[in-house]
mmCIF file of C-alpha atoms and ligand atoms in Angstrom:
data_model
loop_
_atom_site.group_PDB
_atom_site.id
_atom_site.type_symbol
_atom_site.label_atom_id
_atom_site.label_comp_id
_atom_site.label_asym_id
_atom_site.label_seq_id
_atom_site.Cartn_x
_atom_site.Cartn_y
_atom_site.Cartn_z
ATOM 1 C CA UNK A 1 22.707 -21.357 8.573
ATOM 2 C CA UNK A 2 19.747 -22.854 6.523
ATOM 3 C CA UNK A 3 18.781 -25.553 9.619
ATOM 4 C CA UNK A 4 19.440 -26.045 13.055
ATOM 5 C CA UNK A 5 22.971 -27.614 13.647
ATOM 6 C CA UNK A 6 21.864 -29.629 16.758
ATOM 7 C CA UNK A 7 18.399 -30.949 15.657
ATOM 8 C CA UNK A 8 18.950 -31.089 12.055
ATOM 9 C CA UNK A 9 14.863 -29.435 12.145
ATOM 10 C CA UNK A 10 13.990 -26.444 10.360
ATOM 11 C CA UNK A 11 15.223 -22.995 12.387
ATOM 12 C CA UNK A 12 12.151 -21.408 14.356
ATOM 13 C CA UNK A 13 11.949 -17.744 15.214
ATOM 14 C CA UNK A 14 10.984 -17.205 19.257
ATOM 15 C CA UNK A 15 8.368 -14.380 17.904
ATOM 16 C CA UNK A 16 7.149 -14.509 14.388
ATOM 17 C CA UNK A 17 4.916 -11.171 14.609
ATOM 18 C CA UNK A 18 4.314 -8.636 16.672
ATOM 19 C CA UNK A 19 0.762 -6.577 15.667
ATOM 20 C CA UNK A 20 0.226 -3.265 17.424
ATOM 21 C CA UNK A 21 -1.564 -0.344 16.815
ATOM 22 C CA UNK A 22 -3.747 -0.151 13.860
ATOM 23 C CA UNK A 23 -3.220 -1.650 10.658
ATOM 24 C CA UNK A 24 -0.259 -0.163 8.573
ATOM 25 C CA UNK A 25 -1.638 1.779 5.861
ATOM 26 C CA UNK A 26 -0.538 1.715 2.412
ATOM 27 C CA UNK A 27 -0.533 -0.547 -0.620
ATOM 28 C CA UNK A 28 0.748 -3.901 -0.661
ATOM 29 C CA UNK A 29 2.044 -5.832 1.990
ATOM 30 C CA UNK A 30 5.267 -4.640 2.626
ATOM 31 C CA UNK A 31 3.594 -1.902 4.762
ATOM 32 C CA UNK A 32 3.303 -4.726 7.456
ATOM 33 C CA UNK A 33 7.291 -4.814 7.850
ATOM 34 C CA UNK A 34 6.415 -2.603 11.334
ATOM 35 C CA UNK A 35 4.380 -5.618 12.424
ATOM 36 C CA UNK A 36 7.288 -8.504 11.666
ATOM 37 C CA UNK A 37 10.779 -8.836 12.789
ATOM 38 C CA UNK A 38 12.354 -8.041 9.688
ATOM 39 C CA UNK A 39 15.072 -6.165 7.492
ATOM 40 C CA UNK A 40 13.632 -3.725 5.208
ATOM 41 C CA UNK A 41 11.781 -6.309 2.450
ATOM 42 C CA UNK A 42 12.498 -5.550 -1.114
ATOM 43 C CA UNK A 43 9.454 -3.826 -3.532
ATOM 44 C CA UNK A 44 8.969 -4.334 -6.826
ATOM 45 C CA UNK A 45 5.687 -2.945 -6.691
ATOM 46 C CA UNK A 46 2.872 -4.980 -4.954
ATOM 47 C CA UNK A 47 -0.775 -4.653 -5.143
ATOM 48 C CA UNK A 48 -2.803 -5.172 -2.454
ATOM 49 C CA UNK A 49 -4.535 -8.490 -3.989
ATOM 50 C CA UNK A 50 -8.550 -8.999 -4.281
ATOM 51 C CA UNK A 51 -10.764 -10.569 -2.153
ATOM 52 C CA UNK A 52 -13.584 -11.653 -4.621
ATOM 53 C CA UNK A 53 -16.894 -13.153 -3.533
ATOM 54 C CA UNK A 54 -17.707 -16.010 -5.403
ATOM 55 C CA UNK A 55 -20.376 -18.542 -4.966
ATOM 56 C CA UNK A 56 -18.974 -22.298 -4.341
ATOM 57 C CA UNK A 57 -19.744 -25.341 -5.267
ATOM 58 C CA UNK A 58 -20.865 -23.619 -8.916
ATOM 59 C CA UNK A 59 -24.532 -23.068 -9.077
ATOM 60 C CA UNK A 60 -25.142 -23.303 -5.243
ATOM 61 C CA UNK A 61 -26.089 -20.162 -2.993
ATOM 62 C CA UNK A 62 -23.118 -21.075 -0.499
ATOM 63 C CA UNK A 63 -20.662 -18.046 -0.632
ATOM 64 C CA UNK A 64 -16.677 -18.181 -0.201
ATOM 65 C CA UNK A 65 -14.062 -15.265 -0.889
ATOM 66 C CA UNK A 66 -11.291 -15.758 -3.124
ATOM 67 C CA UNK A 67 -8.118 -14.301 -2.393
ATOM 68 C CA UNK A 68 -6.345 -14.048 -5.774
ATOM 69 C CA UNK A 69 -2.836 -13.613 -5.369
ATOM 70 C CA UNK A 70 -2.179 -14.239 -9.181
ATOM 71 C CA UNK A 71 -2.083 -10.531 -8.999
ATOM 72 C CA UNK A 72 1.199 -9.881 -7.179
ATOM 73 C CA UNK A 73 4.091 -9.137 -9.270
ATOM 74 C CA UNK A 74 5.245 -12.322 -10.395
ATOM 75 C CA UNK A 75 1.783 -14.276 -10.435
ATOM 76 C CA UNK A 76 1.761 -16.034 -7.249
ATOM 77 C CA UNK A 77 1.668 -15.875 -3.578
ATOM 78 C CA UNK A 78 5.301 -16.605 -3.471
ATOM 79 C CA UNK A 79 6.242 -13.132 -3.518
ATOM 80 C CA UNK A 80 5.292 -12.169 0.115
ATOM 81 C CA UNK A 81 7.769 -14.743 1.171
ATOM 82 C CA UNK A 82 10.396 -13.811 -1.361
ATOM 83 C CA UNK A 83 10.287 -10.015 -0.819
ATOM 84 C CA UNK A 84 11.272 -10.608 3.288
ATOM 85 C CA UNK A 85 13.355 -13.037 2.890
ATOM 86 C CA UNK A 86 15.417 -11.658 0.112
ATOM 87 C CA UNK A 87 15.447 -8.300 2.045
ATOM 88 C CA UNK A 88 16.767 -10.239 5.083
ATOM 89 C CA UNK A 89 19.562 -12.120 2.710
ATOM 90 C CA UNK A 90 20.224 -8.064 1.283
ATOM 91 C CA UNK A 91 20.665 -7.122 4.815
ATOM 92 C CA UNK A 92 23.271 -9.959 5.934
ATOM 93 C CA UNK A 93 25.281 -9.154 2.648
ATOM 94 C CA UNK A 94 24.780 -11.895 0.791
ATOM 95 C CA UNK A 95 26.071 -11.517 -2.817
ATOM 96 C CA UNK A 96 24.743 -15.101 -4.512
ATOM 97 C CA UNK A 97 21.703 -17.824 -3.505
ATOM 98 C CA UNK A 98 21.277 -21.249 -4.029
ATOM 99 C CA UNK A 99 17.528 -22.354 -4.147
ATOM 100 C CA UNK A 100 15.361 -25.385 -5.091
ATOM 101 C CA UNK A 101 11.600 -24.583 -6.427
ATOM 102 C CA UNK A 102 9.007 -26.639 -7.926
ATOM 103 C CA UNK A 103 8.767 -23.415 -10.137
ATOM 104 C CA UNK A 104 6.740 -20.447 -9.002
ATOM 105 C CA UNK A 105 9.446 -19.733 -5.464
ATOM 106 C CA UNK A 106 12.526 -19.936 -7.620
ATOM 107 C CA UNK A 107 10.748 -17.260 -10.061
ATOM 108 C CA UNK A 108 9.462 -15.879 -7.643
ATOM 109 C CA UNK A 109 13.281 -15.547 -5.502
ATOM 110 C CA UNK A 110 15.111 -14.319 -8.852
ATOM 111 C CA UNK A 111 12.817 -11.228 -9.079
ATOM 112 C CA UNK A 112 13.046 -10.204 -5.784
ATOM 113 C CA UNK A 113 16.889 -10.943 -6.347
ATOM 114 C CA UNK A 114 17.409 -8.894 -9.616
ATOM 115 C CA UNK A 115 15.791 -6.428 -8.089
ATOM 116 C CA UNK A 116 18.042 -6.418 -5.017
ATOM 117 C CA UNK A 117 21.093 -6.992 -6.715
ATOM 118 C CA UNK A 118 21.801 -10.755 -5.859
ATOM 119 C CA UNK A 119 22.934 -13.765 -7.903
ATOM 120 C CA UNK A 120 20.614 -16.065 -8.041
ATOM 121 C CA UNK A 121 20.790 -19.829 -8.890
ATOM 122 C CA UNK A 122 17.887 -21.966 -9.409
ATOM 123 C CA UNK A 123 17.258 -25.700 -9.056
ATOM 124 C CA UNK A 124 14.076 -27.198 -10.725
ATOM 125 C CA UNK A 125 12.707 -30.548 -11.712
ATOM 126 C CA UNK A 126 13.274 -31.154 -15.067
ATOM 127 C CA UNK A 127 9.614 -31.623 -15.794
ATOM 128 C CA UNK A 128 8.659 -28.209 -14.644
ATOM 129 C CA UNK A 129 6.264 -26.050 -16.592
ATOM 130 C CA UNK A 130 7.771 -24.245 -19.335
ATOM 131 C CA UNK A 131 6.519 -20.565 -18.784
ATOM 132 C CA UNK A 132 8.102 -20.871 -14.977
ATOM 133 C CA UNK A 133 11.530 -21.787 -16.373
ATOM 134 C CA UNK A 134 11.466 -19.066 -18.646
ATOM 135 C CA UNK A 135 10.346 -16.726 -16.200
ATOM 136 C CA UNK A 136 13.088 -17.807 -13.851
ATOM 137 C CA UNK A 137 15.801 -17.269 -16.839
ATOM 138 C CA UNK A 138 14.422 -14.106 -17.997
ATOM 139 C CA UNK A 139 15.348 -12.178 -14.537
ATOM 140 C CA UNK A 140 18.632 -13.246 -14.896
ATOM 141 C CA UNK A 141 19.008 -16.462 -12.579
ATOM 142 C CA UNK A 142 20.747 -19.680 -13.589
ATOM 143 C CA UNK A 143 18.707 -22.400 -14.115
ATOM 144 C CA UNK A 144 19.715 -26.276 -13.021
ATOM 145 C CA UNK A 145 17.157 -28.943 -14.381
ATOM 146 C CA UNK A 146 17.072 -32.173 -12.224
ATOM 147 C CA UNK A 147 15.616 -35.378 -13.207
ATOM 148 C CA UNK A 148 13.771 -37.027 -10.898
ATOM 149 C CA UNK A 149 11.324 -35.847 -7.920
ATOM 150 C CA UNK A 150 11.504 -32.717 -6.608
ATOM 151 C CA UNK A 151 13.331 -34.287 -2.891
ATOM 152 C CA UNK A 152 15.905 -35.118 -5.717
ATOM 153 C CA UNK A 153 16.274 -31.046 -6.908
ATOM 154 C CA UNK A 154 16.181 -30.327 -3.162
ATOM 155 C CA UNK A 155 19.030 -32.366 -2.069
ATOM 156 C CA UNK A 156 21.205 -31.130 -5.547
ATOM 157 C CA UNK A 157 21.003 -27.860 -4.481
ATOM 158 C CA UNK A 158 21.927 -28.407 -1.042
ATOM 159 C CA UNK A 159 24.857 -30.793 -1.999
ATOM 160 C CA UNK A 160 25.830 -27.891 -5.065
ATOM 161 C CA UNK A 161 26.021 -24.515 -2.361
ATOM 162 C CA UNK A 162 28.615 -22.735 -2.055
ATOM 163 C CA UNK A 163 29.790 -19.838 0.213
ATOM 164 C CA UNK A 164 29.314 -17.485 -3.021
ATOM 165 C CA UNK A 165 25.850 -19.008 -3.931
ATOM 166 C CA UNK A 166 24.087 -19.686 -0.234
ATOM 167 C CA UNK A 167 22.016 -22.187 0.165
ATOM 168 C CA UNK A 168 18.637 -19.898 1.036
ATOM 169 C CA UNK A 169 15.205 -22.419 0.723
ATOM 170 C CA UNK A 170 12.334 -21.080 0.909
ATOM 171 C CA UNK A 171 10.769 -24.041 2.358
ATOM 172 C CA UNK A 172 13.631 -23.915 5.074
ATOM 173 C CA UNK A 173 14.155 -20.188 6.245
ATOM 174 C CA UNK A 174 11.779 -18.523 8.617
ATOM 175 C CA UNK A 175 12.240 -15.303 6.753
ATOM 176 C CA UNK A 176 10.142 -16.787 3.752
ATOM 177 C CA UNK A 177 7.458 -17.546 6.400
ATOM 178 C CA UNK A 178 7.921 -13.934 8.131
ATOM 179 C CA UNK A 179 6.518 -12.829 4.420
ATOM 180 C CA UNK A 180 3.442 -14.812 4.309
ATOM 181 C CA UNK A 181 2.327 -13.696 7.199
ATOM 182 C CA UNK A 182 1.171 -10.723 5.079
ATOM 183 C CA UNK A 183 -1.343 -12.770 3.557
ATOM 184 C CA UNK A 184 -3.413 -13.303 6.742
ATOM 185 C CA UNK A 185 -3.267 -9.698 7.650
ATOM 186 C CA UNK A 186 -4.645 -8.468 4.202
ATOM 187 C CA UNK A 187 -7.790 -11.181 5.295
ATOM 188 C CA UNK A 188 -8.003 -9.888 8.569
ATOM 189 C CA UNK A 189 -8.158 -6.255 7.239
ATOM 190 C CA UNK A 190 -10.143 -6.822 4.350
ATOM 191 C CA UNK A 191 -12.696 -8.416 6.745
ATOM 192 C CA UNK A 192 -12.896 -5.426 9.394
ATOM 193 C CA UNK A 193 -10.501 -6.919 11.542
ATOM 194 C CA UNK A 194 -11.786 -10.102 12.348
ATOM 195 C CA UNK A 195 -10.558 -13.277 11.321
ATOM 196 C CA UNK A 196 -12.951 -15.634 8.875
ATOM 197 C CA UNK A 197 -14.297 -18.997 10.288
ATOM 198 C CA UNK A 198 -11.863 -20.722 7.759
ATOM 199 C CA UNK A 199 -8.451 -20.590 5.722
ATOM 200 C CA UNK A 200 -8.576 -23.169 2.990
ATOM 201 C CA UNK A 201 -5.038 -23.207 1.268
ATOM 202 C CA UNK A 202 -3.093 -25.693 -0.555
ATOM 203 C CA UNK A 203 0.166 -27.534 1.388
ATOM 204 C CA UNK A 204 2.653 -28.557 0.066
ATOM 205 C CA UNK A 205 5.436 -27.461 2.438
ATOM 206 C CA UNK A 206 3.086 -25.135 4.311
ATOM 207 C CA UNK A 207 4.848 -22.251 4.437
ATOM 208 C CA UNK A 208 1.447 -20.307 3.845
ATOM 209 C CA UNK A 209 -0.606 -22.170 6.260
ATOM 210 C CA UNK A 210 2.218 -21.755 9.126
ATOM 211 C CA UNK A 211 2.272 -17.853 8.308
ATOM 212 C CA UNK A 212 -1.732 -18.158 8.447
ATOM 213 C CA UNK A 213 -1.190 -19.600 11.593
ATOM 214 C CA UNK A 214 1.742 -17.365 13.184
ATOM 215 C CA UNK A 215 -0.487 -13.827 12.137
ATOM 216 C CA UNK A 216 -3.781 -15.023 13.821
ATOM 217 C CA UNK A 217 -2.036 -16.080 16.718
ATOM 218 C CA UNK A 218 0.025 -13.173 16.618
ATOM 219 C CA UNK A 219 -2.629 -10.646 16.016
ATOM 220 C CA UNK A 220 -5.013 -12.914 19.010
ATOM 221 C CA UNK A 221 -1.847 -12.712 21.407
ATOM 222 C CA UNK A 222 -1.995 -8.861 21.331
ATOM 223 C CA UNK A 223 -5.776 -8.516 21.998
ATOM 224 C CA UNK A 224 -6.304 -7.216 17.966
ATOM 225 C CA UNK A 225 -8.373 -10.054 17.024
ATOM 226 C CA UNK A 226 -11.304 -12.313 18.897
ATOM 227 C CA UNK A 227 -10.625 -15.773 17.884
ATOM 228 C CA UNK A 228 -8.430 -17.868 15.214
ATOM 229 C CA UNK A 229 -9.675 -19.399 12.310
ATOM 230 C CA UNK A 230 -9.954 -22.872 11.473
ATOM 231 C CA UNK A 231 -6.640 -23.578 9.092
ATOM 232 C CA UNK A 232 -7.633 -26.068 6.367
ATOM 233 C CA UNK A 233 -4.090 -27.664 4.084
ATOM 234 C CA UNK A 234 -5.601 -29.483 0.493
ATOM 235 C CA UNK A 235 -3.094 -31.695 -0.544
ATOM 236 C CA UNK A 236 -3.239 -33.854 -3.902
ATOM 237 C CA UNK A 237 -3.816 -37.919 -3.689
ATOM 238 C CA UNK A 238 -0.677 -37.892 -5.354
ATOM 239 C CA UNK A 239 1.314 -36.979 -2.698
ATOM 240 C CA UNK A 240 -0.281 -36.530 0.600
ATOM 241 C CA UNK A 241 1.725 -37.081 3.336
ATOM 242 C CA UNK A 242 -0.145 -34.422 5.603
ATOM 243 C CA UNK A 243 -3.451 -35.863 4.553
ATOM 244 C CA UNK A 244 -2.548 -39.398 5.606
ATOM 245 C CA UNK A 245 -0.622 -38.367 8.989
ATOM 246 C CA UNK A 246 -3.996 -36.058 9.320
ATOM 247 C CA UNK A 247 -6.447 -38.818 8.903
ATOM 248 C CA UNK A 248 -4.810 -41.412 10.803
ATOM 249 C CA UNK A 249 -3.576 -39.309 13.965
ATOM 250 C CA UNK A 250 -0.357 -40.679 13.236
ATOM 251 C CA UNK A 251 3.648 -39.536 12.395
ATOM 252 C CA UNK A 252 4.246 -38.542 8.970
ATOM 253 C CA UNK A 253 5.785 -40.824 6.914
ATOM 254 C CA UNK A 254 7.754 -39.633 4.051
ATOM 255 C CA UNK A 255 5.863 -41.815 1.066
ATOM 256 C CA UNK A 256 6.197 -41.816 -2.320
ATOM 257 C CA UNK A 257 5.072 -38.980 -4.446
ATOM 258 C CA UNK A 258 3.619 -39.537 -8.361
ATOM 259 C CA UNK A 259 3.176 -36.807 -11.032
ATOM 260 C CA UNK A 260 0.235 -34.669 -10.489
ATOM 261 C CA UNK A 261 -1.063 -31.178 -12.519
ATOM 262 C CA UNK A 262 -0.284 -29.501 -8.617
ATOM 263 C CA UNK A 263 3.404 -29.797 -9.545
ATOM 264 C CA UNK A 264 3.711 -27.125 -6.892
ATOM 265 C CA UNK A 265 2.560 -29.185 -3.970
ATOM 266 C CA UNK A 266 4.596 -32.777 -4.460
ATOM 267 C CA UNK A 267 6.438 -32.577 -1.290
ATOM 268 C CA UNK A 268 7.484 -35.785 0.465
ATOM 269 C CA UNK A 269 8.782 -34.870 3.987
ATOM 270 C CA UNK A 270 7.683 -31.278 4.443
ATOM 271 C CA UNK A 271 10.593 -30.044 7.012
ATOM 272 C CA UNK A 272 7.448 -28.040 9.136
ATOM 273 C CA UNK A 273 5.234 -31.262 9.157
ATOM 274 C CA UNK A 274 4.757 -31.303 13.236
ATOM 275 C CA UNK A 275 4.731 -27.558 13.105
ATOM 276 C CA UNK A 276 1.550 -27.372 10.345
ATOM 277 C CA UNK A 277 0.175 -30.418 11.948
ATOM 278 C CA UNK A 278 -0.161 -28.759 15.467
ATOM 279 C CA UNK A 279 -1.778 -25.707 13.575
ATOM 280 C CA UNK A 280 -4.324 -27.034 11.923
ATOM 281 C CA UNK A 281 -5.164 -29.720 15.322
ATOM 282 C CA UNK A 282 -5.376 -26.318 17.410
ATOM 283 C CA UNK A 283 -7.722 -24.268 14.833
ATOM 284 C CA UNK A 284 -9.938 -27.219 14.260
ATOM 285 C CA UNK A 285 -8.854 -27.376 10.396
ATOM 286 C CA UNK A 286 -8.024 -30.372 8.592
ATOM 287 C CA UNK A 287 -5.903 -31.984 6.273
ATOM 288 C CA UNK A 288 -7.611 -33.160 2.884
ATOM 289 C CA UNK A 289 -6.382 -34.486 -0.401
ATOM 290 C CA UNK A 290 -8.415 -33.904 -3.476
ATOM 291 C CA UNK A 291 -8.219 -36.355 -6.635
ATOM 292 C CA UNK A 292 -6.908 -35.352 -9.856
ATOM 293 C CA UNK A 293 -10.500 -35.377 -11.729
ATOM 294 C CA UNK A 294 -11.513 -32.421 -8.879
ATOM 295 C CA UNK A 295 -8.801 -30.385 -9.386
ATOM 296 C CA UNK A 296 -9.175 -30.457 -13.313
ATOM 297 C CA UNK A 297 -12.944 -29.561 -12.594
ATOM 298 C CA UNK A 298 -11.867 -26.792 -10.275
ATOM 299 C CA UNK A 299 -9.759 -24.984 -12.475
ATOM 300 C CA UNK A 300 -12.097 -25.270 -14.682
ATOM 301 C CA UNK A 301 -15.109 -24.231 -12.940
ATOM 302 C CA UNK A 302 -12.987 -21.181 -12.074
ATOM 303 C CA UNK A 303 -11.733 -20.258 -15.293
ATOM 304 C CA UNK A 304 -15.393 -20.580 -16.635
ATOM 305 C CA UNK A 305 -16.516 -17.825 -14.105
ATOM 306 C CA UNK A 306 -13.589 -15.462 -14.604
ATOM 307 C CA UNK A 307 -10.771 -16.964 -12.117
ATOM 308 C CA UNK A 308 -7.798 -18.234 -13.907
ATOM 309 C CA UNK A 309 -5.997 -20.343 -11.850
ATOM 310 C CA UNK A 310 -3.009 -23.302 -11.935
ATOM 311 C CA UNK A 311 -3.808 -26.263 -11.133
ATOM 312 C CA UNK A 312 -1.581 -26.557 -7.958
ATOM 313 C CA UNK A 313 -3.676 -23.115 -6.654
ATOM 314 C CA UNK A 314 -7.041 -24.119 -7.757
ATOM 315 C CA UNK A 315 -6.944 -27.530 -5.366
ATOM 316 C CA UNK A 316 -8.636 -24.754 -2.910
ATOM 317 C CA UNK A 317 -11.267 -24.786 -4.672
ATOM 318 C CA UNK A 318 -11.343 -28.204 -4.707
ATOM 319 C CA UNK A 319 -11.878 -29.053 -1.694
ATOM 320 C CA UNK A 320 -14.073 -26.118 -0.966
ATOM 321 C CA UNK A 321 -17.433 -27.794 -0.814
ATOM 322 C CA UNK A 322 -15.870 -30.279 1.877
ATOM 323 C CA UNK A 323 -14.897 -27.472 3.782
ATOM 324 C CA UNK A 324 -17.893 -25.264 3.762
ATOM 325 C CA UNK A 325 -20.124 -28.682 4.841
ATOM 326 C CA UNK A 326 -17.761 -28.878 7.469
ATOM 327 C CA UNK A 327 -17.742 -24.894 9.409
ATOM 328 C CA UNK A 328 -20.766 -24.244 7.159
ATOM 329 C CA UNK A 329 -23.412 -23.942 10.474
ATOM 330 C CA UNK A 330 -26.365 -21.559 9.926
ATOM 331 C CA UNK A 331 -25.135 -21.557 6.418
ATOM 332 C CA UNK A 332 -23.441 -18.008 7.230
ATOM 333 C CA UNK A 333 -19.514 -19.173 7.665
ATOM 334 C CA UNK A 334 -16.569 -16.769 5.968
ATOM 335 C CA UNK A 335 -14.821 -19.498 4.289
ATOM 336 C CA UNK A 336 -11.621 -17.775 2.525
ATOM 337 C CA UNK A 337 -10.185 -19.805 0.037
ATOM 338 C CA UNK A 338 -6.079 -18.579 -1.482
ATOM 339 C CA UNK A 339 -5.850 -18.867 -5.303
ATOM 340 C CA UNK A 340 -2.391 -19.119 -5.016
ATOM 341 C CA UNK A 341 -1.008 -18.240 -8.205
ATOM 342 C CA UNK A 342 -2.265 -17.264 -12.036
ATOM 343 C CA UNK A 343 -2.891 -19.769 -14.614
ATOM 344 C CA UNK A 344 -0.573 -17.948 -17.032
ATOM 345 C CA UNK A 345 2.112 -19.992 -15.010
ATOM 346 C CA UNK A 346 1.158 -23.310 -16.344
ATOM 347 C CA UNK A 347 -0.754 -22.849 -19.423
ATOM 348 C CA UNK A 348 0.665 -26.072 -21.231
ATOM 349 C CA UNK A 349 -1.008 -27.864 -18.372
ATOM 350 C CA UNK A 350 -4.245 -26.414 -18.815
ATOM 351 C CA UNK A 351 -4.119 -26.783 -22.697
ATOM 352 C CA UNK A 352 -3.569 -30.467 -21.696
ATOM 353 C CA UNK A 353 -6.670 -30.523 -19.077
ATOM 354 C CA UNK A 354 -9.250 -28.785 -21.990
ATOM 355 C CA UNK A 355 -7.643 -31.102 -24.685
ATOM 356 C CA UNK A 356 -8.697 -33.788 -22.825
ATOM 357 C CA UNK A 357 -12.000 -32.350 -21.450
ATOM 358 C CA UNK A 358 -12.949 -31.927 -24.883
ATOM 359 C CA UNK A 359 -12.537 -35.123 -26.163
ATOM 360 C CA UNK A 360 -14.918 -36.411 -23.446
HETATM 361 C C1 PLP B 401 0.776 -22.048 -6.692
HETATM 362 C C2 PLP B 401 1.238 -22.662 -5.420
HETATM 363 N N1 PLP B 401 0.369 -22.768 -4.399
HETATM 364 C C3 PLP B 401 0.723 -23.342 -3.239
HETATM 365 C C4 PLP B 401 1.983 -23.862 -3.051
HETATM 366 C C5 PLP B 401 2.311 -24.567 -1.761
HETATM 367 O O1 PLP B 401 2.880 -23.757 -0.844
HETATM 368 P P1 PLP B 401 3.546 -24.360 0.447
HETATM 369 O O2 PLP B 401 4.665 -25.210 -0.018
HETATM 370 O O3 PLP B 401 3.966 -23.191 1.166
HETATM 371 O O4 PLP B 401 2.539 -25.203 1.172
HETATM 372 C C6 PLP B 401 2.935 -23.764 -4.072
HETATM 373 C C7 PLP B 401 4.312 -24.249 -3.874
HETATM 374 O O5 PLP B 401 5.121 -24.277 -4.742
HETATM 375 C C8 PLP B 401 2.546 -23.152 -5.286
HETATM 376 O O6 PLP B 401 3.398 -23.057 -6.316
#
């Protein structure tokens, strides 16, 4: 059952985590399966990924912490999601999966799933960046190119499931969202367990904000951790539905979505809108949306100082000065900022982004 059959909504979990004790030890985030209700996730050997001070914007004193999850297994953050919720699928006996993926999830789901044994079908938009769709074909899964925007690839692969190949989105299922819930926990152990004034992460369907959300509450319900932090989405101007419900206090409205170098954030009617809306109104976050020019600068101010990022993962860092005016008080705020994924990923983009930089 990928959605509710009565509300037609995305399925909710009554508890999403329950901390205790101290902080699993061990490498990588699977060690925080004792904190989550969850099968046994599937390894294919995580690192525990960096928390790099960095000063932001470039050549100010203000300073934010990276968290560069380029370094998990298959270059993005995508794997904390895909290692629970493929275990989960493992558990139920699931022999095939149907997904839809602007790229990095559906290469992402087909590790995880060679690694556990599972057939794995993948629907894309055809315009997806090249090293993703050979990344997804080199662990073994199918690929399916769709013309058109990614809603389009979404509703393919839900009309093409089958009992054999399940549908299993990763914007849909909790389990995805049970996995990135790890990253929050990494933050609050890296800082000494205490959460940072702000998460800045880019939304797309928000299935890293939500598990943001779900571990700080989680970890604040059990009496681990004082406060929560202020949750902060970054959309692109492209396609900012969150932004606009955001700024005008209003329902979201599914609107039209144009190309954008975030290819991995051009969602039109994110399932978990209220959901992400309501988490970011009770942290006292926001919703941005950076323009195109900022996000080309961003990468490249990152990749300048060492940080190689994709586009879609560097809009972060886009919107980062914003941000750190906002909770910046005294000056002394822990702003964390996810670099969601390597720039390996989408290096034809970037070749595009210098090209033109360079002719400037
Ligand atoms: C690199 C990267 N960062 C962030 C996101 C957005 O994540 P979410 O849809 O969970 O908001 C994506 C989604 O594909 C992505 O590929």
């Amino acid at each position: 059952v990928w959605r509710c059959q009565s509300c037609i909504g995305p399925v909710d979990l009554e508890s999403w985590s329950e901390p205790h004790g101290p902080v699993p030890e061990g490498i990588g985030f699977g060690r925080f399966r004792r904190w989550l209700p969850a099968a046994e996730p599937v390894s294919i050997g995580e690192v525990t990924t960096a928390l790099v001070p960095f000063t932001w914007p470039p050549g100010s004193s203000t300073e934010v912490l990276l968290k560069t999850e380029g370094s998990l297994p298959t270059g993005s953050f995508k794997d904390r999601g895909s290692s629970f919720l493929v275990g989960r699928l493992r558990s139920d006996g699931v022999a095939g999966i149907t997904v839809d993926s602007s790229g990095n999830a559906g290469a992402s789901i087909a590790a995880y799933g060679a690694a556990a044994g599972l057939r794995v079908r993948v629907y894309v938009p055809a315009s997806a960046s090249t090293a993703k769709l050979a990344q997804i074909r080199a662990y073994g899964a199918e690929v399916v190119a769709v013309e058109g925007t990614r809603q389009a690839v979404g509703e393919a692969a839900v009309a093409a499931a089958t009992d054999e190949f399940v549908y299993a989105s990763h914007v849909w299922s909790p389990y995805f969202i049970v996995g990135t819930q790890t990253f929050a926990f990494d933050v609050f152990e890296q800082l000494g367990l205490r959460a940072p004034d702000a998460i800045v992460c880019p939304l797309g369907a928000g299935t890293l904000l939500l598990g943001s959300y779900y571990a700080f509450r989680g970890l604040v319900d059990a009496g681990l951790c004082e406060r929560m932090p202020a949750l902060y989405g970054v959309q692109t101007v492209r396609c900012a539905p969150l932004a606009r419900a955001w700024s005008k206090t209003r329902a979201v409205e599914s609107g039209d979505c144009s190309a954008s170098i975030a290819e991995g954030i051009l969602i039109a009617s994110p399932p978990r809108a209220k959901a992400v809306l309501e988490a970011v109104r009770e942290t006292r976050g926001a919703v941005v949306a950076v323009e195109e020019h900022e996000i080309r600068s961003a990468v490249l101010a990152l990749a300048r100082r060492g940080v190689y990022a994709e586009p879609t993962a560097a809009v972060s860092a886009a919107a980062l000065d914003r941000v750190s005016r906002e909770v910046g008080g005294e000056g002394d705020a822990v702003v964390v900022a996810a670099i969601t994924a390597t720039g390996l990923k989408a290096s034809g983009l970037i070749d595009e982004l210098l090209t033109s930089a360079e002719a400037q």
